[in-house]
Amino acid sequence: METFLLPANSQNNKKAAELLLKGEVVGIPTETVYGLAADAFNPEAVKKIFIAKGRPQDNPLIVHISDMSQLEQVASDIPSAAYKMAEAFWPGPLTMIFRRSPLIPDEVTAGLDTVGVRMPSHRVAREIIALSLPLAAPSANTSGKPSPTAASHVYEDMRGRVPMIIDGGRCSVGVESTVVDMTGDVPRVLRPGAITEEMIANLVGAADTDRAVKVGLAEGERAKSPGMKYRHYAPKSPVRLYEGAPEDTFDAIMNEETEGRGVICFEEYKKALKEKGFKWVYSIGQSWNHAAHGKNIFSVLRRFDSTKAELILAQCPREFGSGQGTVNRMRKAAGFSCIACSDKTIIGVTGASGSGKSRFSAALSGALGDCLLLDADNIYHGLLGDGKTPLCEKILEAFPNAERDGVLDRKKLGAIVFADKEALKTLNGLTHPAVIKKTLYDIKKTTHKYIVTDVPLLFESHFDRYCTMTIGLLADRKKARARIMERDNISGKNADARLNGRPTARLYTKRADLVVNNDGGVKELEKAASSIAAKYLL
Ligand code: TXA
Ligand code: MG
């Protein structure tokens, strides 16, 4: 069979819809991964998908819809929470499992009495569905291989097996949709993805995650979702996964032999790993960037198939937020061959001035019990001491005008760097490494299992790379202003000046593993700290 790879446009989308209406299989783009689509009501068409993919017959397909009126055609007994979730997350990377409608053939559900439904957000996918029918579509890879996130990946796997592939560009999410079982008491995540359990719980009050997601299936255990039981996403060479803080996983890989080995790493370590002698070093993005990890992981895994790497060593992202989906796929790609590299749990807490970092850090430390609480500001002040310490000498070398009576004058130093970005950069270049060094020294010495670090410049100083978890505190500006005025006994004008000098909420929502909104009172902040401790750490 000849396979046409065509760019998405109204003419080609229409051709794809026509083929689908005739019972053919077409590769189509979605925002998560490319899908291999067929008419969801046509058993003969659906059978062709299983053949093209080499997919086990007992693994059901997801039905893709383009508007809400189609939901009731394909599913029944839809709980009200599902409408809420559809309203919030559709179109988007969420699949919900319902009782199936009698219109959906056994071939789609692999004989189950339930059906997975998703409304993709990709414009091309929705257009093709709207022009045809609800479409049953698994990921468009050969079964077992990494999912395709570009049309070229689909072509690699499906050339000669399907008549048409529509190229809609690279997938923006890159990891398959979150699969959530809606047939029980609370929504239950069966496959993690960009829509997280927390997002669902925040919306409908409660949600949980099937145990098998984290640890794999136990011997003889029955899979809630048939997809759980297959080895997935695997490149040709075996993968070994290094878990922990980015610096720790980097150190562990740097200690390995390089011969015949490739590395999947974070962008900031790429250069050093190449210099070490690893021949194939592919980055999935900066260590904090969960969205980039999701977008890049499958294409990086696929890239290894055209190398001679005998073993792939991979830095594992932190498992929070949408990172949970990526980590789940990487563990599966590694066949659960995972090495824990961090012996201590280091939590970096940051946020704007007046956001409640210190109070939150103290509460979190209290909730964890066996915990050392470190404050980067205190460490910094300790390092400046009486103005004559080694750090002060270094600073005075760079800023001779900050001297008064033979010692470093912090007020003078402050005035110099306040209005001069270059000067501040120079100063940070001296102080950040010193503070990090002392913090790491204190961490090394402690016997506590947990370390909570309160670091106002967590991301700016790159201390986040030493953390196994990062938390960003956010506060409404008015509240933060009032807190600073009260705490430091300063005017509104001075509080504004301080707030203006700090980054906006965006830095924290973008970079932190978890974000805590501190818009309520102290009690609520303490509650947030203990629930994070209980949920992620204890
Ligand atoms: O993002 C996605 O979901 C992509 C794009 C193309 O939409 N599709 C996708 O499909 O990843 P697939 O077939 O590769 O994965 C579907 C997963 C499988 O793990 C399957 O077992 C599970 O969803 N699933 C489907 N229907 C189910 C059902 N009725 N009950 C439990 N699990 C189901
Ligand atoms: Mg798949």
Coordinates of C-alpha atoms and ligand atoms in Angstrom, one line a residue:
M1 CA 0.0 0.0 0.0
E2 CA 1.3 3.5 -0.9
T3 CA 1.2 5.9 2.1
F4 CA 0.6 9.6 1.4
L5 CA 2.2 12.0 3.9
L6 CA 0.3 15.2 3.4
P7 CA 0.4 18.6 5.1
A8 CA -2.7 19.6 7.1
N9 CA -4.9 22.0 5.2
S10 CA -8.6 22.1 4.4
Q11 CA -8.3 20.2 1.2
N12 CA -6.1 17.4 2.7
N13 CA -8.1 17.2 5.9
K14 CA -11.2 16.7 3.8
K15 CA -9.4 13.9 1.9
A16 CA -8.6 12.3 5.2
A17 CA -12.2 12.5 6.4
E18 CA -13.4 10.9 3.1
L19 CA -11.0 8.0 3.6
L20 CA -12.2 7.6 7.2
L21 CA -15.8 7.6 6.1
K22 CA -14.9 4.8 3.7
G23 CA -13.6 2.6 6.5
E24 CA -9.8 3.4 6.1
V25 CA -7.2 4.2 8.7
V26 CA -5.5 7.6 8.7
G27 CA -2.6 9.0 10.8
I28 CA -3.7 12.3 12.4
P29 CA -2.0 14.9 14.6
T30 CA -3.3 15.6 18.1
E31 CA -1.8 17.9 20.8
T32 CA -0.5 14.8 22.8
V33 CA 0.8 12.4 20.2
Y34 CA -0.2 11.3 16.7
G35 CA -3.2 9.0 16.5
L36 CA -4.0 6.2 14.1
A37 CA -7.7 6.9 13.5
A38 CA -10.7 4.9 12.1
D39 CA -14.5 5.3 12.3
A40 CA -15.4 4.4 15.9
F41 CA -18.7 2.8 14.8
N42 CA -17.2 0.5 12.1
P43 CA -15.8 -2.7 13.5
E44 CA -14.0 -3.6 10.2
A45 CA -12.3 -0.2 10.1
V46 CA -11.2 -0.6 13.7
K47 CA -9.7 -4.0 13.1
K48 CA -7.4 -2.5 10.6
I49 CA -5.9 -0.3 13.3
F50 CA -4.9 -3.3 15.3
I51 CA -3.3 -4.9 12.3
A52 CA -1.3 -1.7 11.3
K53 CA 0.0 -1.3 14.8
G54 CA 0.6 -4.9 15.7
R55 CA -1.5 -4.1 18.8
P56 CA -2.6 -6.8 21.3
Q57 CA -6.3 -7.5 20.7
D58 CA -7.2 -7.0 24.4
N59 CA -6.0 -3.3 24.5
P60 CA -8.9 -1.0 24.0
L61 CA -8.9 2.2 21.9
I62 CA -9.8 5.8 22.9
V63 CA -12.8 7.4 21.0
H64 CA -12.1 11.0 19.9
I65 CA -14.9 13.4 19.6
S66 CA -15.1 17.0 18.4
D67 CA -18.1 18.3 20.3
M68 CA -20.1 17.5 23.4
S69 CA -23.1 16.2 21.5
Q70 CA -21.1 13.2 20.4
L71 CA -20.3 12.2 24.0
E72 CA -23.7 10.7 24.6
Q73 CA -23.5 8.9 21.3
V74 CA -20.5 6.9 22.4
A75 CA -20.9 6.7 26.2
S76 CA -23.6 6.3 28.8
D77 CA -24.1 6.8 32.6
I78 CA -22.0 10.0 32.5
P79 CA -21.6 11.3 36.0
S80 CA -21.9 15.1 36.7
A81 CA -18.2 15.3 37.7
A82 CA -17.4 14.3 34.1
Y83 CA -19.3 17.3 32.7
K84 CA -17.3 19.6 35.1
M85 CA -14.1 18.0 34.0
A86 CA -15.1 18.3 30.3
E87 CA -15.9 21.9 30.8
A88 CA -12.5 22.6 32.5
F89 CA -10.1 20.3 30.5
W90 CA -11.7 19.6 27.1
P91 CA -10.7 20.1 24.4
G92 CA -7.4 18.8 25.8
P93 CA -5.2 16.0 27.0
L94 CA -7.8 14.1 29.1
T95 CA -9.4 10.8 28.4
M96 CA -12.4 9.7 30.6
I97 CA -13.6 6.2 30.9
F98 CA -17.4 5.6 31.0
R99 CA -19.9 2.8 30.5
R100 CA -20.0 2.4 26.7
S101 CA -22.9 3.1 24.5
P102 CA -24.4 0.1 22.5
L103 CA -23.3 1.9 19.3
I104 CA -19.6 1.3 20.1
P105 CA -18.5 -2.1 18.9
D106 CA -16.4 -4.6 20.9
E107 CA -13.5 -4.1 18.6
V108 CA -13.0 -0.6 20.1
T109 CA -13.4 -1.5 23.7
A110 CA -11.7 -4.9 23.4
G111 CA -14.8 -6.5 24.8
L112 CA -14.9 -4.3 28.0
D113 CA -18.2 -2.7 28.9
T114 CA -16.5 0.7 29.2
V115 CA -15.1 3.2 26.7
G116 CA -12.4 5.9 26.9
V117 CA -13.4 9.2 25.3
R118 CA -11.4 12.3 24.6
M119 CA -11.9 15.6 22.9
P120 CA -8.5 16.7 21.5
S121 CA -7.6 20.3 21.3
H122 CA -5.5 20.0 18.1
R123 CA -7.3 22.1 15.4
V124 CA -6.6 19.5 12.7
A125 CA -7.9 16.6 14.7
R126 CA -11.1 18.4 15.6
E127 CA -11.6 19.4 12.0
I128 CA -11.2 15.9 10.7
I129 CA -13.5 14.5 13.3
A130 CA -16.1 17.2 12.5
L131 CA -15.9 16.3 8.8
S132 CA -16.3 12.6 9.5
L133 CA -17.3 10.8 12.7
P134 CA -16.1 10.1 16.2
L135 CA -12.8 8.3 15.7
A136 CA -11.2 5.4 17.5
A137 CA -7.5 6.1 17.7
P138 CA -4.6 4.7 19.6
S139 CA -1.1 6.4 19.4
A140 CA 0.2 5.9 15.8
N141 CA 3.4 4.0 16.7
T142 CA 4.1 0.3 16.2
S143 CA 3.0 -1.4 19.4
G144 CA 5.7 -1.1 22.1
K145 CA 7.7 1.7 20.4
P146 CA 7.8 5.3 21.7
S147 CA 4.7 7.2 20.7
P148 CA 5.0 9.5 17.7
T149 CA 5.2 13.2 18.3
A150 CA 5.9 14.2 14.7
A151 CA 4.4 13.1 11.3
S152 CA 7.9 11.7 10.4
H153 CA 7.7 9.3 13.3
V154 CA 4.3 8.0 12.1
Y155 CA 5.7 7.6 8.6
E156 CA 8.7 5.6 10.0
D157 CA 6.3 3.1 11.6
M158 CA 3.3 3.1 9.3
R159 CA 4.7 3.5 5.9
G160 CA 3.0 0.9 3.7
R161 CA 0.5 0.1 6.4
V162 CA -1.9 3.0 6.1
P163 CA -3.1 5.0 3.1
M164 CA -2.6 8.5 4.5
I165 CA -0.8 10.5 7.3
I166 CA -1.7 14.1 7.9
D167 CA 1.2 16.3 9.1
G168 CA 0.1 18.8 11.6
G169 CA 3.5 19.7 13.0
R170 CA 5.2 18.6 16.2
C171 CA 2.8 17.7 19.1
S172 CA 2.8 20.5 21.8
V173 CA 2.2 18.2 24.8
G174 CA 4.2 15.2 23.7
V175 CA 2.9 12.7 26.3
E176 CA -0.3 10.8 25.8
S177 CA -3.5 12.0 27.5
T178 CA -4.3 11.4 31.2
V179 CA -6.6 8.4 31.4
V180 CA -9.2 8.7 34.2
D181 CA -11.7 6.1 35.2
M182 CA -15.0 7.8 35.8
T183 CA -17.0 4.7 36.7
G184 CA -16.0 4.5 40.4
D185 CA -16.7 6.7 43.4
V186 CA -14.0 9.2 42.6
P187 CA -12.1 9.9 39.4
R188 CA -9.1 7.5 39.3
V189 CA -6.1 8.2 37.2
L190 CA -5.0 5.0 35.2
R191 CA -2.4 6.8 33.1
P192 CA -0.8 10.1 34.2
G193 CA -0.5 12.9 31.7
A194 CA -0.6 16.7 31.5
I195 CA -3.9 16.9 33.4
T196 CA -2.9 15.9 36.9
E197 CA -4.7 14.2 39.7
E198 CA -4.3 17.4 41.7
M199 CA -6.0 19.5 39.0
I200 CA -8.9 17.1 38.9
A201 CA -9.2 16.9 42.7
N202 CA -9.1 20.7 42.9
L203 CA -12.0 20.8 40.5
V204 CA -14.3 18.1 41.7
G205 CA -13.2 17.6 45.3
A206 CA -11.4 14.3 45.1
A207 CA -9.4 12.1 42.8
D208 CA -6.8 9.3 43.2
T209 CA -4.3 7.4 41.2
D210 CA -4.3 3.6 40.6
R211 CA -1.5 2.0 42.5
A212 CA -0.1 0.2 39.5
V213 CA 0.8 3.5 37.9
K214 CA 3.7 4.1 40.3
V215 CA 5.0 0.6 40.9
G216 CA 3.9 -1.4 37.9
L217 CA 1.6 -4.4 38.1
A218 CA 2.2 -6.9 40.9
E219 CA 2.7 -10.5 39.8
G220 CA -0.7 -11.9 38.8
E221 CA -2.5 -8.5 39.3
R222 CA -5.3 -7.7 36.9
A223 CA -4.8 -4.4 35.1
K224 CA -7.5 -1.8 35.4
S225 CA -6.4 -0.4 32.1
P226 CA -5.1 -3.1 29.7
G227 CA -2.4 -0.7 28.5
M228 CA -0.7 -1.0 31.9
K229 CA 0.6 -4.4 31.4
Y230 CA 2.6 -4.0 28.2
R231 CA 6.2 -2.9 28.0
H232 CA 5.9 0.5 26.3
Y233 CA 7.8 3.3 24.8
A234 CA 11.0 1.4 24.6
P235 CA 13.8 2.3 22.2
K236 CA 15.9 -0.6 20.8
S237 CA 18.6 -0.2 23.5
P238 CA 17.9 -0.7 27.2
V239 CA 17.4 2.4 29.3
R240 CA 18.6 3.0 32.9
L241 CA 16.9 5.8 34.8
Y242 CA 18.7 7.9 37.4
E243 CA 16.2 9.5 39.8
G244 CA 16.7 12.3 42.3
A245 CA 17.9 15.9 42.3
P246 CA 19.3 17.0 38.9
E247 CA 22.8 17.5 40.4
D248 CA 22.8 14.0 42.0
T249 CA 21.7 12.3 38.8
F250 CA 24.3 14.2 36.8
D251 CA 27.0 13.2 39.3
A252 CA 25.9 9.5 39.1
I253 CA 26.0 9.5 35.3
M254 CA 29.4 11.3 35.3
N255 CA 30.7 8.4 37.3
E256 CA 29.7 5.8 34.7
E257 CA 31.7 4.3 31.8
T258 CA 31.1 6.2 28.6
E259 CA 32.0 3.5 26.1
G260 CA 29.0 2.6 23.9
R261 CA 26.6 4.6 26.0
G262 CA 24.3 7.4 25.3
V263 CA 22.6 9.9 27.7
I264 CA 19.3 11.6 28.0
C265 CA 19.9 14.7 30.1
F266 CA 18.8 18.2 31.1
E267 CA 20.1 21.0 29.0
E268 CA 22.4 22.5 31.7
Y269 CA 24.5 19.3 31.8
K270 CA 24.7 18.5 28.1
K271 CA 28.1 20.2 27.6
A272 CA 29.8 18.5 30.5
L273 CA 28.4 15.1 29.5
K274 CA 29.7 15.4 26.0
E275 CA 33.1 16.5 27.3
K276 CA 33.2 13.5 29.5
G277 CA 33.1 11.4 26.4
F278 CA 29.5 10.1 26.0
K279 CA 29.0 9.9 22.2
W280 CA 25.2 10.5 22.1
V281 CA 23.9 13.2 24.5
Y282 CA 20.4 14.4 23.9
S283 CA 18.7 17.0 26.0
I284 CA 15.0 17.1 27.0
G285 CA 15.2 20.7 28.3
Q286 CA 16.2 22.6 31.4
S287 CA 15.8 20.5 34.6
W288 CA 12.9 22.6 35.9
N289 CA 11.0 22.5 32.6
H290 CA 8.3 19.8 32.9
A291 CA 6.5 21.0 29.8
A292 CA 9.7 20.6 27.7
H293 CA 10.4 17.2 29.1
G294 CA 7.0 16.0 28.0
K295 CA 7.3 17.6 24.6
N296 CA 10.7 16.1 23.9
I297 CA 10.9 12.7 25.6
F298 CA 9.5 10.5 22.8
S299 CA 11.4 12.1 20.0
V300 CA 14.7 11.7 22.0
L301 CA 13.9 8.1 22.7
R302 CA 13.3 7.6 19.0
R303 CA 16.5 9.3 18.1
F304 CA 18.4 6.6 19.9
D305 CA 17.1 4.0 17.4
S306 CA 19.4 5.4 14.8
T307 CA 22.5 5.3 17.0
K308 CA 24.7 2.4 18.1
A309 CA 24.2 3.1 21.8
E310 CA 24.2 -0.2 23.8
L311 CA 22.8 1.4 26.9
I312 CA 20.9 4.7 27.5
L313 CA 21.5 6.5 30.8
A314 CA 18.7 9.0 31.6
Q315 CA 18.3 11.8 34.0
C316 CA 14.8 11.5 35.4
P317 CA 12.7 14.7 35.9
R318 CA 11.2 15.4 39.3
E319 CA 7.9 13.7 39.5
F320 CA 5.5 16.6 40.1
G321 CA 2.8 18.2 38.1
S322 CA 2.8 17.2 34.5
G323 CA 6.3 15.7 35.2
Q324 CA 4.4 12.7 36.6
G325 CA 3.3 11.7 33.0
T326 CA 6.8 12.0 31.7
V327 CA 8.4 10.1 34.6
N328 CA 5.8 7.3 34.2
R329 CA 6.7 6.9 30.4
M330 CA 10.5 7.0 31.2
R331 CA 10.1 4.3 33.9
K332 CA 8.2 2.1 31.5
A333 CA 10.8 2.8 28.8
A334 CA 13.4 1.7 31.3
G335 CA 11.4 -1.4 32.3
F336 CA 11.5 0.0 35.8
S337 CA 15.3 -0.2 35.9
C338 CA 15.7 2.9 38.2
I339 CA 18.5 4.0 40.4
A340 CA 17.8 6.4 43.4
C341 CA 20.6 9.0 43.4
S342 CA 19.6 11.3 46.3
D343 CA 20.0 10.0 49.8
K344 CA 18.3 13.1 51.3
T345 CA 15.2 14.9 50.5
I346 CA 15.9 18.5 49.8
I347 CA 13.0 20.8 49.4
G348 CA 13.6 24.3 48.0
V349 CA 11.0 26.9 49.0
T350 CA 10.9 30.2 47.2
G351 CA 8.5 33.0 46.2
A352 CA 8.2 36.8 46.1
S353 CA 8.9 39.0 49.1
G354 CA 6.0 38.8 51.5
S355 CA 4.6 35.6 50.0
G356 CA 5.1 33.7 53.3
K357 CA 8.1 31.6 52.4
S358 CA 9.5 31.6 56.0
R359 CA 6.3 30.7 57.6
F360 CA 5.5 28.1 55.1
S361 CA 9.1 26.6 55.3
A362 CA 8.8 26.4 59.1
A363 CA 5.3 24.8 58.8
L364 CA 6.6 22.2 56.3
S365 CA 9.6 21.5 58.4
G366 CA 7.4 21.0 61.4
A367 CA 5.1 18.7 59.5
L368 CA 8.0 16.6 58.3
G369 CA 9.4 16.1 61.8
D370 CA 12.9 14.7 61.1
C371 CA 13.9 17.9 59.3
L372 CA 16.6 20.5 59.1
L373 CA 15.4 24.0 58.3
L374 CA 17.9 26.3 56.5
D375 CA 17.4 29.9 55.6
A376 CA 19.5 31.2 52.7
D377 CA 19.3 34.8 53.9
N378 CA 20.6 33.8 57.3
I379 CA 23.4 31.8 55.7
Y380 CA 24.3 34.8 53.6
H381 CA 24.3 37.1 56.6
G382 CA 26.5 34.6 58.5
L383 CA 29.0 34.5 55.6
L384 CA 29.2 38.3 55.7
G385 CA 29.7 38.2 59.5
D386 CA 31.5 41.2 60.9
G387 CA 32.3 42.6 57.4
K388 CA 35.8 41.1 57.3
T389 CA 35.1 37.5 56.3
P390 CA 36.7 35.9 53.2
L391 CA 33.4 36.5 51.3
C392 CA 33.5 40.2 52.3
E393 CA 37.1 40.4 51.1
K394 CA 36.1 39.0 47.7
I395 CA 33.2 41.4 47.5
L396 CA 35.4 44.4 48.4
E397 CA 37.8 43.4 45.7
A398 CA 35.0 43.8 43.1
F399 CA 33.3 46.8 44.9
P400 CA 36.0 48.9 46.6
N401 CA 33.4 51.7 47.1
A402 CA 31.4 49.5 49.5
E403 CA 34.1 49.9 52.1
R404 CA 33.8 51.9 55.3
D405 CA 36.4 51.9 58.1
G406 CA 38.1 48.9 56.6
V407 CA 35.1 46.6 56.5
L408 CA 32.3 45.8 54.0
D409 CA 29.3 48.2 54.6
R410 CA 26.2 46.4 53.6
K411 CA 24.2 49.6 53.1
K412 CA 26.8 51.0 50.7
L413 CA 26.9 47.7 48.8
G414 CA 23.1 47.7 48.6
A415 CA 23.0 51.2 47.2
I416 CA 25.6 50.3 44.5
V417 CA 23.8 47.2 43.2
F418 CA 20.2 48.5 43.7
A419 CA 20.1 50.5 40.5
D420 CA 22.8 48.7 38.5
K421 CA 21.9 45.3 37.0
E422 CA 25.5 44.5 35.9
A423 CA 26.8 45.2 39.4
L424 CA 24.1 43.0 40.9
K425 CA 25.1 40.2 38.5
T426 CA 28.7 40.5 39.6
L427 CA 27.7 40.4 43.2
N428 CA 25.5 37.4 42.7
G429 CA 28.3 35.7 41.0
L430 CA 30.2 35.9 44.2
T431 CA 27.5 35.4 46.8
H432 CA 25.4 32.7 45.2
P433 CA 28.2 30.1 45.0
A434 CA 29.3 30.9 48.5
V435 CA 25.8 30.5 49.9
I436 CA 25.2 27.3 48.0
K437 CA 28.5 25.9 49.2
K438 CA 27.7 26.6 52.8
T439 CA 24.2 25.3 52.4
L440 CA 25.5 22.0 50.9
Y441 CA 28.0 21.7 53.6
D442 CA 25.3 22.0 56.3
I443 CA 23.2 19.5 54.4
K444 CA 26.1 17.0 54.2
K445 CA 26.7 17.3 57.9
T446 CA 23.1 16.8 59.0
T447 CA 21.7 13.4 59.9
H448 CA 18.1 14.6 59.2
K449 CA 16.2 12.8 56.5
Y450 CA 14.6 16.0 55.2
I451 CA 16.0 19.4 54.6
V452 CA 13.7 22.4 53.9
T453 CA 15.6 25.3 52.4
D454 CA 14.0 28.8 52.3
V455 CA 15.8 30.4 49.3
P456 CA 14.4 33.7 48.0
L457 CA 16.6 33.3 44.8
L458 CA 16.2 29.6 44.4
F459 CA 16.0 29.7 40.6
E460 CA 18.3 32.7 40.1
S461 CA 21.0 31.0 42.0
H462 CA 20.3 27.6 40.4
F463 CA 20.1 26.0 43.9
D464 CA 16.9 24.3 42.5
R465 CA 19.2 21.9 40.8
Y466 CA 20.2 20.4 44.2
C467 CA 16.6 20.0 45.2
T468 CA 14.5 16.9 45.0
M469 CA 11.4 19.2 45.1
T470 CA 10.8 22.9 44.6
I471 CA 7.8 24.9 45.9
G472 CA 6.9 28.4 44.8
L473 CA 4.8 30.6 47.1
L474 CA 2.4 33.0 45.4
A475 CA 0.6 35.8 47.1
D476 CA -1.8 38.5 46.0
R477 CA 0.3 41.7 45.7
K478 CA -1.8 43.7 48.1
K479 CA -1.5 41.0 50.8
A480 CA 2.2 40.7 50.2
R481 CA 2.6 44.5 50.5
A482 CA 0.7 44.6 53.8
R483 CA 2.8 41.6 55.2
I484 CA 6.1 43.3 54.3
M485 CA 5.0 46.6 55.9
E486 CA 4.0 44.9 59.1
R487 CA 6.9 42.5 59.3
D488 CA 9.7 45.0 58.5
N489 CA 8.0 48.0 59.9
I490 CA 8.4 50.0 56.6
S491 CA 6.3 52.4 54.5
G492 CA 4.1 51.3 51.7
K493 CA 6.5 53.1 49.3
N494 CA 9.4 51.0 50.5
A495 CA 7.4 47.8 50.4
D496 CA 6.5 48.6 46.8
A497 CA 10.2 49.2 45.9
R498 CA 11.0 45.8 47.3
L499 CA 8.2 44.1 45.5
N500 CA 9.1 45.8 42.2
G501 CA 12.6 44.5 42.4
R502 CA 11.4 40.9 42.6
P503 CA 10.2 38.7 39.8
T504 CA 6.5 38.2 39.1
A505 CA 4.4 35.1 39.9
R506 CA 5.2 33.9 36.4
L507 CA 8.7 32.8 37.4
Y508 CA 7.3 30.5 40.1
T509 CA 4.3 29.1 38.2
K510 CA 6.7 28.3 35.3
R511 CA 9.5 26.8 37.2
A512 CA 8.4 25.4 40.6
D513 CA 7.3 21.8 40.9
L514 CA 4.5 22.8 43.1
V515 CA 2.8 26.2 43.6
V516 CA 1.1 27.2 46.8
N517 CA -1.3 30.2 46.9
N518 CA -0.9 32.1 50.1
D519 CA -4.0 34.3 49.9
G520 CA -5.7 33.0 53.1
G521 CA -4.5 33.1 56.7
V522 CA -1.7 31.4 58.5
K523 CA -3.9 28.5 59.3
E524 CA -4.5 27.7 55.7
L525 CA -0.9 28.1 54.9
E526 CA 0.0 25.6 57.6
K527 CA -2.7 23.2 56.3
A528 CA -1.2 23.5 52.8
A529 CA 2.3 22.6 54.2
S530 CA 1.0 19.6 56.1
S531 CA -0.9 18.3 53.2
I532 CA 2.1 18.6 50.9
A533 CA 4.2 16.7 53.5
A534 CA 1.6 13.9 53.8
K535 CA 1.0 13.6 50.1
Y536 CA 4.4 13.8 48.6
L537 CA 7.0 13.4 51.3
L538 CA 6.2 11.3 54.3
Ligands
TXA1 O1 -3.2 11.1 24.0 C1 -3.8 10.1 23.7 O2 -4.5 9.5 24.5 C2 -3.4 9.4 22.4 C3 -4.0 10.3 21.3 C4 -3.9 9.7 19.9 O3 -5.3 10.7 21.6 N1 -4.0 8.1 22.3 C5 -3.4 7.1 23.0 O4 -4.1 5.9 22.8 O5 -2.5 7.2 23.7 P1 -3.4 4.5 23.2 O6 -4.4 3.5 22.6 O7 -2.0 4.4 22.8 O8 -3.6 4.4 24.7 C6 -4.9 4.3 25.3 C7 -4.8 3.8 26.7 C8 -4.3 2.4 26.8 O9 -3.4 2.3 27.9 C9 -5.6 1.6 27.1 O10 -5.4 0.4 27.8 C10 -6.4 2.7 27.9 O11 -6.1 3.9 27.3 N2 -7.9 2.5 27.7 C11 -8.6 2.7 26.6 N3 -9.9 2.4 26.8 C12 -10.0 1.9 28.1 C13 -11.0 1.4 29.0 N4 -12.2 1.3 28.5 N5 -10.7 1.0 30.2 C14 -9.5 1.2 30.7 N6 -8.4 1.6 29.9 C15 -8.7 2.0 28.7
MG2 MG 0.0 4.0 22.8

